[in-house]
PDB file of C-alpha atoms in Angstrom:
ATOM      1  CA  UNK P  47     -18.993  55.139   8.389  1.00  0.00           C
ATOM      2  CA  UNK P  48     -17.205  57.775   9.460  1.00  0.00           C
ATOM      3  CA  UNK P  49     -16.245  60.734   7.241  1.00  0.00           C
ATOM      4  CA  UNK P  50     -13.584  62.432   9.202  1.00  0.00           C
ATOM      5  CA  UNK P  51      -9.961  63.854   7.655  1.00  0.00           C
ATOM      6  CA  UNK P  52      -6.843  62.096   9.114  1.00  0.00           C
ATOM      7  CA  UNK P  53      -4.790  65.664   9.081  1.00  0.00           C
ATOM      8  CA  UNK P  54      -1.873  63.753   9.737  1.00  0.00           C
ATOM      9  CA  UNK P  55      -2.385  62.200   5.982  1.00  0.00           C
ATOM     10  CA  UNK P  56      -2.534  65.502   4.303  1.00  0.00           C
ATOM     11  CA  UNK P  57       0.451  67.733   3.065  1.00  0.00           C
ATOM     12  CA  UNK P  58       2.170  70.372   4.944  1.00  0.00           C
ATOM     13  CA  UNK P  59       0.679  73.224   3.050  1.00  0.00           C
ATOM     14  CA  UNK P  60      -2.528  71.947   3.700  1.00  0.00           C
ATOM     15  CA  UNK P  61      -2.321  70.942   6.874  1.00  0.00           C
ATOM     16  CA  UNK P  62      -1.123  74.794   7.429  1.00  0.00           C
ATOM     17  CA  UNK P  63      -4.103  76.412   5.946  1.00  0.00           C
ATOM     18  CA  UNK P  64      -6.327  74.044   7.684  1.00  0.00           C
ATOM     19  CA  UNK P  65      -5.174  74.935  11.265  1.00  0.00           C
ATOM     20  CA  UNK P  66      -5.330  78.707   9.898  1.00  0.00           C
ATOM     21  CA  UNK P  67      -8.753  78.370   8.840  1.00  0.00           C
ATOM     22  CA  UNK P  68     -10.271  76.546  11.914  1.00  0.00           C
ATOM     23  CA  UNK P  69      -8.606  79.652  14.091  1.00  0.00           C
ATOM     24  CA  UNK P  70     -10.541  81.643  12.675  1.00  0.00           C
ATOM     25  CA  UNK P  71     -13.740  79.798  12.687  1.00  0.00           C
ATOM     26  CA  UNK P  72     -13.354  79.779  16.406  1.00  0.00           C
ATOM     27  CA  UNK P  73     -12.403  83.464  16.953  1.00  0.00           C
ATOM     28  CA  UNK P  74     -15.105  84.269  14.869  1.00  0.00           C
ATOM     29  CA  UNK P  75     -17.576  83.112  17.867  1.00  0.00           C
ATOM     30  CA  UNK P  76     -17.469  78.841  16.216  1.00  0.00           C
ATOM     31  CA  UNK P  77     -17.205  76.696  19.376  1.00  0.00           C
ATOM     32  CA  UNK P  78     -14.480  74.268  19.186  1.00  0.00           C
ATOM     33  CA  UNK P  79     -16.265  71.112  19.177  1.00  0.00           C
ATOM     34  CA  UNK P  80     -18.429  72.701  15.920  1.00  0.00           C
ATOM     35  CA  UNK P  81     -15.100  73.786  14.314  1.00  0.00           C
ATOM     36  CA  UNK P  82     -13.606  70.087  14.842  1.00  0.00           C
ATOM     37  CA  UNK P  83     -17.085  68.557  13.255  1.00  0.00           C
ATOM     38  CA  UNK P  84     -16.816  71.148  10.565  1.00  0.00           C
ATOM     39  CA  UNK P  85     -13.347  70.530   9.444  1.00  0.00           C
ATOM     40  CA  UNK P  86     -12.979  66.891  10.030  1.00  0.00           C
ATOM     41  CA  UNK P  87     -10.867  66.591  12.581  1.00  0.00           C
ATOM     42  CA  UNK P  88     -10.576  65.690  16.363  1.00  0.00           C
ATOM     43  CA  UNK P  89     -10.861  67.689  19.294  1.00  0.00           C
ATOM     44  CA  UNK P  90      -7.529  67.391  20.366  1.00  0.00           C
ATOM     45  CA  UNK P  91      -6.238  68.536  17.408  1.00  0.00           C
ATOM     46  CA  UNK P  92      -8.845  71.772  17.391  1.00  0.00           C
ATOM     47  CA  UNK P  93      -7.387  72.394  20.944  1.00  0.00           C
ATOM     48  CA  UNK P  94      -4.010  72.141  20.507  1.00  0.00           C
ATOM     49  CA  UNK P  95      -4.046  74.429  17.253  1.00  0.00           C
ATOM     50  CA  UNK P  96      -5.742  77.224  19.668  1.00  0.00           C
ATOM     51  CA  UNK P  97      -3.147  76.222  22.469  1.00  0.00           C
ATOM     52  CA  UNK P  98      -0.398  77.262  19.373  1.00  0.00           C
ATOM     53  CA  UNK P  99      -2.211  80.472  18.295  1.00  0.00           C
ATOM     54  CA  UNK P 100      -2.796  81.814  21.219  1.00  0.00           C
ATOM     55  CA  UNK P 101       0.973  81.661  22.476  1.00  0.00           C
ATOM     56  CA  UNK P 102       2.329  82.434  19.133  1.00  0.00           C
ATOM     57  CA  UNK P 103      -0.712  83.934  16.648  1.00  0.00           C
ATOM     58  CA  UNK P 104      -1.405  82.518  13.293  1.00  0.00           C
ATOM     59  CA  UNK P 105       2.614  82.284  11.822  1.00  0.00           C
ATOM     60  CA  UNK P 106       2.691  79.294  15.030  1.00  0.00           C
ATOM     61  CA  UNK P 107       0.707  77.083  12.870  1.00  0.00           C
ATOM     62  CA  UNK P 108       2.812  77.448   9.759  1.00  0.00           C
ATOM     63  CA  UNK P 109       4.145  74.246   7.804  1.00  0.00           C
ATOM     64  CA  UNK P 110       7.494  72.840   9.641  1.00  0.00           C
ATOM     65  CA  UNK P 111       9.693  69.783   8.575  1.00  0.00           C
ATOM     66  CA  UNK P 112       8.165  66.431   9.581  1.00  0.00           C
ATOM     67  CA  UNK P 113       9.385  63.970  10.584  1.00  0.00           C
ATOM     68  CA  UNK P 114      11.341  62.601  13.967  1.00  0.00           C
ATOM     69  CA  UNK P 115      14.430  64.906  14.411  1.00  0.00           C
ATOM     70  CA  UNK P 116      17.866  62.501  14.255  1.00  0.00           C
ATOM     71  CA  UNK P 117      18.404  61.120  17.971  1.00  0.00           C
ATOM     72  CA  UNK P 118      15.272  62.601  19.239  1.00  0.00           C
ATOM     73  CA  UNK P 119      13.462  60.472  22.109  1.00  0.00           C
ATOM     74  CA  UNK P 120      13.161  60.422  26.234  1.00  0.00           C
ATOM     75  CA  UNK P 121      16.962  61.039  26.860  1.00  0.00           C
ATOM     76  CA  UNK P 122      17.361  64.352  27.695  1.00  0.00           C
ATOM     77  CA  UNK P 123      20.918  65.612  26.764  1.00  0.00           C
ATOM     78  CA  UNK P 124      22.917  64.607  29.908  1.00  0.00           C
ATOM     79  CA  UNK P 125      21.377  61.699  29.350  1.00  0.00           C
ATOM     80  CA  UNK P 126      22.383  60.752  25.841  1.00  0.00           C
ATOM     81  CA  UNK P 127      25.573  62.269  26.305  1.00  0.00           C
ATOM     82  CA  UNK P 128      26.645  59.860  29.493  1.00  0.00           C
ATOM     83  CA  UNK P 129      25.192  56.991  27.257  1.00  0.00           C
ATOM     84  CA  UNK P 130      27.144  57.906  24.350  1.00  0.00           C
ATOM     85  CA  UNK P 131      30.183  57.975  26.707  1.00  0.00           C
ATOM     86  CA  UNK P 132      29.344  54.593  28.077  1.00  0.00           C
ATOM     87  CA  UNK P 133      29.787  52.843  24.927  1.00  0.00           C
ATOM     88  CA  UNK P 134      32.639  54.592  23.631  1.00  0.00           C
ATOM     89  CA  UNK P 135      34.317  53.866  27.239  1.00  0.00           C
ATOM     90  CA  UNK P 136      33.500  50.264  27.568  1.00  0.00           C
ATOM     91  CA  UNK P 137      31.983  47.350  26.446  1.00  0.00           C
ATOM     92  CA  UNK P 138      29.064  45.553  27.403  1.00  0.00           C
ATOM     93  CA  UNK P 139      30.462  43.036  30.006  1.00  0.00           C
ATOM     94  CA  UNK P 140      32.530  45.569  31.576  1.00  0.00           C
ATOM     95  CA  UNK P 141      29.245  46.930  32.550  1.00  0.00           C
ATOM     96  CA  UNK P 142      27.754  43.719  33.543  1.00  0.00           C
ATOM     97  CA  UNK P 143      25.702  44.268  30.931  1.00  0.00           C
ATOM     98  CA  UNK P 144      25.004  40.562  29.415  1.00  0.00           C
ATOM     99  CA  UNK P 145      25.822  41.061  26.238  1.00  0.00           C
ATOM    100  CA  UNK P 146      29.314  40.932  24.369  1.00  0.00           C
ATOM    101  CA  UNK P 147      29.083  43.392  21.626  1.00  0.00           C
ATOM    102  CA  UNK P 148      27.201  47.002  21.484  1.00  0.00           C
ATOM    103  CA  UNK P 149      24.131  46.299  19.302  1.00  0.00           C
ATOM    104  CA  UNK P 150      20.952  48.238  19.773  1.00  0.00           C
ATOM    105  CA  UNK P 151      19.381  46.150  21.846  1.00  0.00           C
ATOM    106  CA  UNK P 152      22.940  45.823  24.124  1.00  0.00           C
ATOM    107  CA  UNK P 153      22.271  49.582  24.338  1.00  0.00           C
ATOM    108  CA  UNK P 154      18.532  49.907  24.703  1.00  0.00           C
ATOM    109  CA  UNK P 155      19.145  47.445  28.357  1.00  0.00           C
ATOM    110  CA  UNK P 156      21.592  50.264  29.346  1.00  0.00           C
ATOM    111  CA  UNK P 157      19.320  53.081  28.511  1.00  0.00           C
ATOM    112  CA  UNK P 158      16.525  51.177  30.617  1.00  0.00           C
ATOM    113  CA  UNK P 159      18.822  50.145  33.057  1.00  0.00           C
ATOM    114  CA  UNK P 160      20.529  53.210  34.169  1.00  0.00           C
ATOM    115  CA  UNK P 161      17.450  55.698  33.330  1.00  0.00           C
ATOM    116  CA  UNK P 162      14.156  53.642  33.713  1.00  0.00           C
ATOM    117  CA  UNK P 163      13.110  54.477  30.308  1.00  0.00           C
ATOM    118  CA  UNK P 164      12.189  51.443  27.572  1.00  0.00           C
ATOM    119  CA  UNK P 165      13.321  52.441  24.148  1.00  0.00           C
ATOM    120  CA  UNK P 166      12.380  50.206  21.116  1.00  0.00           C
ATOM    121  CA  UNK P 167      16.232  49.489  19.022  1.00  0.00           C
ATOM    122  CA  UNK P 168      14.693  51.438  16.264  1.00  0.00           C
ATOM    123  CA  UNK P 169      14.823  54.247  18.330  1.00  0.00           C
ATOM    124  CA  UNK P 170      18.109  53.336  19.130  1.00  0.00           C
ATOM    125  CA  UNK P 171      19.444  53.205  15.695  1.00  0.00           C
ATOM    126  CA  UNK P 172      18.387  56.868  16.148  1.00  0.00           C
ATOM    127  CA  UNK P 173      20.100  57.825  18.675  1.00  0.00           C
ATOM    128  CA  UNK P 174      23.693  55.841  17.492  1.00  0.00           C
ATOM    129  CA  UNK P 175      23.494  57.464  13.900  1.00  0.00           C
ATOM    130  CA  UNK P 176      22.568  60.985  15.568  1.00  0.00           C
ATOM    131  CA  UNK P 177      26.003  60.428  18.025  1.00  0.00           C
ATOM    132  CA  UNK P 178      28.011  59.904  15.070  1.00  0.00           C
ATOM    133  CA  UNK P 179      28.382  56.008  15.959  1.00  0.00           C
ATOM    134  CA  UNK P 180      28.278  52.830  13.219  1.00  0.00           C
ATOM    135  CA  UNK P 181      28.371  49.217  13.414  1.00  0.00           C
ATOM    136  CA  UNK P 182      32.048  48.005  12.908  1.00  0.00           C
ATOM    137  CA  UNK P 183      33.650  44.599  13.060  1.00  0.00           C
ATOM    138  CA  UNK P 184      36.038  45.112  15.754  1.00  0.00           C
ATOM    139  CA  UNK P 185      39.555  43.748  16.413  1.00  0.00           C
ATOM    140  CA  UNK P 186      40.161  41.588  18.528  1.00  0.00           C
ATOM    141  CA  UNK P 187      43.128  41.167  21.315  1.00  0.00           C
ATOM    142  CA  UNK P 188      44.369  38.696  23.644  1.00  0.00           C
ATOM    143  CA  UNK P 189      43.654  39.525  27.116  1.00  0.00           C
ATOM    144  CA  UNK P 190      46.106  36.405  29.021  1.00  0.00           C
ATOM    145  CA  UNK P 191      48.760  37.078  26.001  1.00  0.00           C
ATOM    146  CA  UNK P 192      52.401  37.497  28.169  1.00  0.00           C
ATOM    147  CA  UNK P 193      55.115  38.551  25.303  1.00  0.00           C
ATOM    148  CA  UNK P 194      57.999  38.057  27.861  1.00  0.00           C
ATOM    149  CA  UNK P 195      56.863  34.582  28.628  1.00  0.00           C
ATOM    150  CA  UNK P 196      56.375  33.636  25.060  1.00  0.00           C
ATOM    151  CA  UNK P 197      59.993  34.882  24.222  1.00  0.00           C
ATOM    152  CA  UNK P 198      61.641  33.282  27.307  1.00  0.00           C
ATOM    153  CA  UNK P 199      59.927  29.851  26.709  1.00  0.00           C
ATOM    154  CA  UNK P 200      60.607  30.221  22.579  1.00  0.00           C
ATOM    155  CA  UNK P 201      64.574  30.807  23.994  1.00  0.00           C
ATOM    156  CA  UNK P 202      65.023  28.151  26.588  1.00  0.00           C
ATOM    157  CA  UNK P 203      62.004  25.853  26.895  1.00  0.00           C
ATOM    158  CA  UNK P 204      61.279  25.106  23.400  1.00  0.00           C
ATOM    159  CA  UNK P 205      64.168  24.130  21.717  1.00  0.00           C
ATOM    160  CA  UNK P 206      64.979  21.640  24.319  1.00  0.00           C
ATOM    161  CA  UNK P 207      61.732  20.247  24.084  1.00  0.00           C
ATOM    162  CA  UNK P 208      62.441  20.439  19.929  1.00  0.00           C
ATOM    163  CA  UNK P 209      65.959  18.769  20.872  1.00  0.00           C
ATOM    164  CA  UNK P 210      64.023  15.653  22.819  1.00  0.00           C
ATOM    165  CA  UNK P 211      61.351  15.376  20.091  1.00  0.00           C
ATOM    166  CA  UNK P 212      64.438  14.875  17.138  1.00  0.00           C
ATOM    167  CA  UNK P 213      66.676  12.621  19.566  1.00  0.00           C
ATOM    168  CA  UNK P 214      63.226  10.166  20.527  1.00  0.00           C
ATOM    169  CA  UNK P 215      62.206  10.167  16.409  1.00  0.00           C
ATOM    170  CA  UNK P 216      58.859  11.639  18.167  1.00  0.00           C
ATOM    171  CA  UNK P 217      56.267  14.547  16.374  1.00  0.00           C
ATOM    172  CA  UNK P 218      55.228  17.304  18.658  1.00  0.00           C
ATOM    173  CA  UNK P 219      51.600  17.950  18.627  1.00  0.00           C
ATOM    174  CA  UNK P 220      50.180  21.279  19.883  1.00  0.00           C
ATOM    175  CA  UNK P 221      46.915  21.211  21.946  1.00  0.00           C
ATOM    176  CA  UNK P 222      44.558  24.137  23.655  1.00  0.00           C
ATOM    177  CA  UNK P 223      41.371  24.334  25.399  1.00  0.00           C
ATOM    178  CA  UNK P 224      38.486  25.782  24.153  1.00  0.00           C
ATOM    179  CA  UNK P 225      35.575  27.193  26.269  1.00  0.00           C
ATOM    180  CA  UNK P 226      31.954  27.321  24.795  1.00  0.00           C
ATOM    181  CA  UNK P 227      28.952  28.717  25.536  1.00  0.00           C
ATOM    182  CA  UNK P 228      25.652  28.890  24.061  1.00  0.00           C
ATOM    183  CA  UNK P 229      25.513  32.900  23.883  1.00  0.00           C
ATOM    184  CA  UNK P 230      28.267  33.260  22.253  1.00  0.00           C
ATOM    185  CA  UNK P 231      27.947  36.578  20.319  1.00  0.00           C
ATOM    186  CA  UNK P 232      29.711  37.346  16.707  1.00  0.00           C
ATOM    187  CA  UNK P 233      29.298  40.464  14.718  1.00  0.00           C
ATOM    188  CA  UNK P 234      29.499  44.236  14.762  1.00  0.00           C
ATOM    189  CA  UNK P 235      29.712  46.601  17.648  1.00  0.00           C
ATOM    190  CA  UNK P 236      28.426  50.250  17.501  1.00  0.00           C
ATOM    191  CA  UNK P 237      31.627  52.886  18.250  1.00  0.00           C
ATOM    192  CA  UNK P 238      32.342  55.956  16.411  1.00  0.00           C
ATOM    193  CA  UNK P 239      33.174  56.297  12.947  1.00  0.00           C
ATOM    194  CA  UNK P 240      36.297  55.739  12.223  1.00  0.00           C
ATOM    195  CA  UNK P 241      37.155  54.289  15.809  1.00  0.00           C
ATOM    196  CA  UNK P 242      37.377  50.660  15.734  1.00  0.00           C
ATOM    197  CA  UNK P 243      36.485  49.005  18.573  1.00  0.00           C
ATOM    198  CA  UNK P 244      38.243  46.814  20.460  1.00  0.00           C
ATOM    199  CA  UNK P 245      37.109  43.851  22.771  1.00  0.00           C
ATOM    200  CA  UNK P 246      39.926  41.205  24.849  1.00  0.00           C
ATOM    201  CA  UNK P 247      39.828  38.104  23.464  1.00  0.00           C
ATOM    202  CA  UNK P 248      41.298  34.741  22.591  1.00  0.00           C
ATOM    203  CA  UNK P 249      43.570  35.001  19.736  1.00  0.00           C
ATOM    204  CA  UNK P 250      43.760  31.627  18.461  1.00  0.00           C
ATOM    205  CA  UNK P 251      41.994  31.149  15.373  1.00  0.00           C
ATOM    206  CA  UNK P 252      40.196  27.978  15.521  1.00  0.00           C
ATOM    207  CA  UNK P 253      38.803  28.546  18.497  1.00  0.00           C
ATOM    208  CA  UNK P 254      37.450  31.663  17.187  1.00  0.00           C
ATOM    209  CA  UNK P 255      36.219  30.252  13.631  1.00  0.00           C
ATOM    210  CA  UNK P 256      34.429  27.480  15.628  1.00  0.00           C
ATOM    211  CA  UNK P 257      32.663  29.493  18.044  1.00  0.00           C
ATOM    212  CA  UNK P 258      31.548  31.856  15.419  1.00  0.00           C
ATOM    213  CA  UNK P 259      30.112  29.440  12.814  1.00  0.00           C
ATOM    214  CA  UNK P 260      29.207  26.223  15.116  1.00  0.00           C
ATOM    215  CA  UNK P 261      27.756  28.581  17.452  1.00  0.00           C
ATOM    216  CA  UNK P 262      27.902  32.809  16.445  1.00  0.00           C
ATOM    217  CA  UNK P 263      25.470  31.675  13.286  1.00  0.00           C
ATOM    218  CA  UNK P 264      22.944  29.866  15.238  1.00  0.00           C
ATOM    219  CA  UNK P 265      21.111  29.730  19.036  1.00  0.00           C
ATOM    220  CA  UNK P 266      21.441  26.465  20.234  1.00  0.00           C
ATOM    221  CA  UNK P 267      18.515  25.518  23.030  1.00  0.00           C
ATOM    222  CA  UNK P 268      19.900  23.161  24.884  1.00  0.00           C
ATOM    223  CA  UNK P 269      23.351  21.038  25.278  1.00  0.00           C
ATOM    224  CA  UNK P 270      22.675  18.160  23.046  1.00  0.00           C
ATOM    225  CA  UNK P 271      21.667  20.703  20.635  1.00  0.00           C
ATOM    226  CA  UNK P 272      25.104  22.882  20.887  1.00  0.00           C
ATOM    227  CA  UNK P 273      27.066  19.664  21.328  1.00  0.00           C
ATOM    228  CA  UNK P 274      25.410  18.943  17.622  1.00  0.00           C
ATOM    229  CA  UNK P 275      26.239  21.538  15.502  1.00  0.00           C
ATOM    230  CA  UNK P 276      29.958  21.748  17.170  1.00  0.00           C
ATOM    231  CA  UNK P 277      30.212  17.864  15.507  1.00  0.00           C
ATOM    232  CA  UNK P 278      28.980  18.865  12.781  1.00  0.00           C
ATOM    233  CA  UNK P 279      31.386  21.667  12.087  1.00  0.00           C
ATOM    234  CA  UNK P 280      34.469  20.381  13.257  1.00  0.00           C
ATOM    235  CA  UNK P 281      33.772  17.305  10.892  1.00  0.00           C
ATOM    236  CA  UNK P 282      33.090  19.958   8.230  1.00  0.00           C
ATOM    237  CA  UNK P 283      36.915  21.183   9.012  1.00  0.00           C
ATOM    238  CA  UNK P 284      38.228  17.978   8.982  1.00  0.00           C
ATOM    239  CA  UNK P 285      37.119  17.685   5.291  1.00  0.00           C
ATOM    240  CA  UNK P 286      39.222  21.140   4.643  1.00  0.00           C
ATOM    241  CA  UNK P 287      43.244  20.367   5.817  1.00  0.00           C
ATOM    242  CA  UNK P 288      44.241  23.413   3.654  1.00  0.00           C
ATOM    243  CA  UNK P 289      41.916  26.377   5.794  1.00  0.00           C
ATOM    244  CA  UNK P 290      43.610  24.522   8.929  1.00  0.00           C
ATOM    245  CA  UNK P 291      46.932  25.182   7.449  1.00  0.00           C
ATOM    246  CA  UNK P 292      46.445  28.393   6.575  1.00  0.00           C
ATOM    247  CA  UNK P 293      45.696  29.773  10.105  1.00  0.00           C
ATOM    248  CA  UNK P 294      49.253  28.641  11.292  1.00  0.00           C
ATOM    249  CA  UNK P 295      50.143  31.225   9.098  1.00  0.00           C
ATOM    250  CA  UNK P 296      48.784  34.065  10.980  1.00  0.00           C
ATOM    251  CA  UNK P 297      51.782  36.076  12.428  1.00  0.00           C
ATOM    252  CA  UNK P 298      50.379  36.826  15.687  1.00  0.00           C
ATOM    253  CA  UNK P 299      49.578  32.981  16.499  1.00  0.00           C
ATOM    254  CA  UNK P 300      52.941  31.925  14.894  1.00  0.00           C
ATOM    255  CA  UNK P 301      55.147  30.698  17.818  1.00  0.00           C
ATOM    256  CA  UNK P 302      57.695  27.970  17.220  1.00  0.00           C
ATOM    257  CA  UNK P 303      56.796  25.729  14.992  1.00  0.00           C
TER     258      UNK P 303
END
């Protein structure tokens, strides 16, 4: 069984005096291999503590803080800094990037995209806190929204339409389409503190409610899968007329009726 000291578990004090003390063993005519035997450690250790002494004397092997410094990693700091202005600049898909929000894996395919170097999203977490960046819930806006057109058709096309509907005795029903897709993301995205961010998207907020809890909360496999659990919570809705209701009263889905 072997008996040998893992430095690495000791103190920084001690650790300190060690490195001191096997220095000297070795300037004092110890060979390093004996000095690494005789203090429990490896080699590599005995040679890189020489390395240290020898550029810097005995003060070089003095206790520092331990510990991975905030952001540190491969990125040098171009690097980090054209990364950091990535994110802030753009989203994912803007990229071509496939991913909709900036999470730390979103960013860890950039980093290995545009540099060649893998980074685990621990790392990343690093690297965002050390840039001054958090996980927000961002807003949202409507990217095919046309505020002309809506006021021209709420002036001229609607309340003819309106006009028909009360003449025939008829009820006016409002429909949309709704596009899904199995990756669809919900959550935070990374920006900087106190800069939330933004990503173009539909407004309407059924769409929105279904895609993030039929489909946002869960990974569907396949289509019958997907096809499933959007059954199941639309039925789910059906059971609650009152949350329907109440997102008619949104002011920036509120058109005519």
């Amino acid at each position: 069984m072997s008996t040998k000291t893992d430095a690495r578990k000791l103190n920084g004090a001690t650790q300190a005096h060690l490195r001191k003390l096997m220095v000297k063993a070795v300037r004092g005519g110890m060979t390093q291999t004996e000095a690494a035997a005789t203090y429990g450690v490896s080699l590599r250790a005995v040679s890189k503590w020489m390395k240290l002494s020898r550029a810097g004397g005995l003060k070089a092997l003095k206790a520092g803080k331990r510990g991975r410094r905030p952001g540190g990693g491969r990125l040098n700091t171009a690097q980090a800094a054209r990364i950091r202005a990535l994110i802030v600049g753009k989203m994912p898909d803007q990229l071509k990037l496939s991913f909709y929000l900036w999470t730390r894996e979103a960013v860890a395919h950039l980093i290995e995209r545009e540099y060649d170097i893998a980074v685990s999203p621990t790392t990343v977490g690093r690297y965002l806190k050390a840039w001054g960046m958090s996980a927000q819930k961002p807003v949202r806006r409507a990217y095919e929204r046309n505020d002309a057109a809506i006021a021209r058709w709420l002036e001229e096309d609607y309340p003819a339409i309106a006009k028909d509907a009360k003449r025939e005795k008829a009820t006016i029903y409002w429909g949309d389409e709704m596009g899904l897709r199995r990756d669809h993301v919900s959550g935070t995205s990374f920006a900087p503190l106190g800069q939330t961010p933004v990503v173009r998207g539909p407004d309407e907020l059924l769409n929105q409610d279904v895609k993030t809890n039929a489909l946002g909360k869960s990974r569907p496999t396949n289509k019958a899968e997907m096809v499933a659990n959007l059954r199941s919570h639309l039925h789910r809705r059906q059971k609650q007329p009152h949350l329907i209701r109440s997102l008619f009263q949104e002011q920036h889905v509120r058109y005519a009726a």
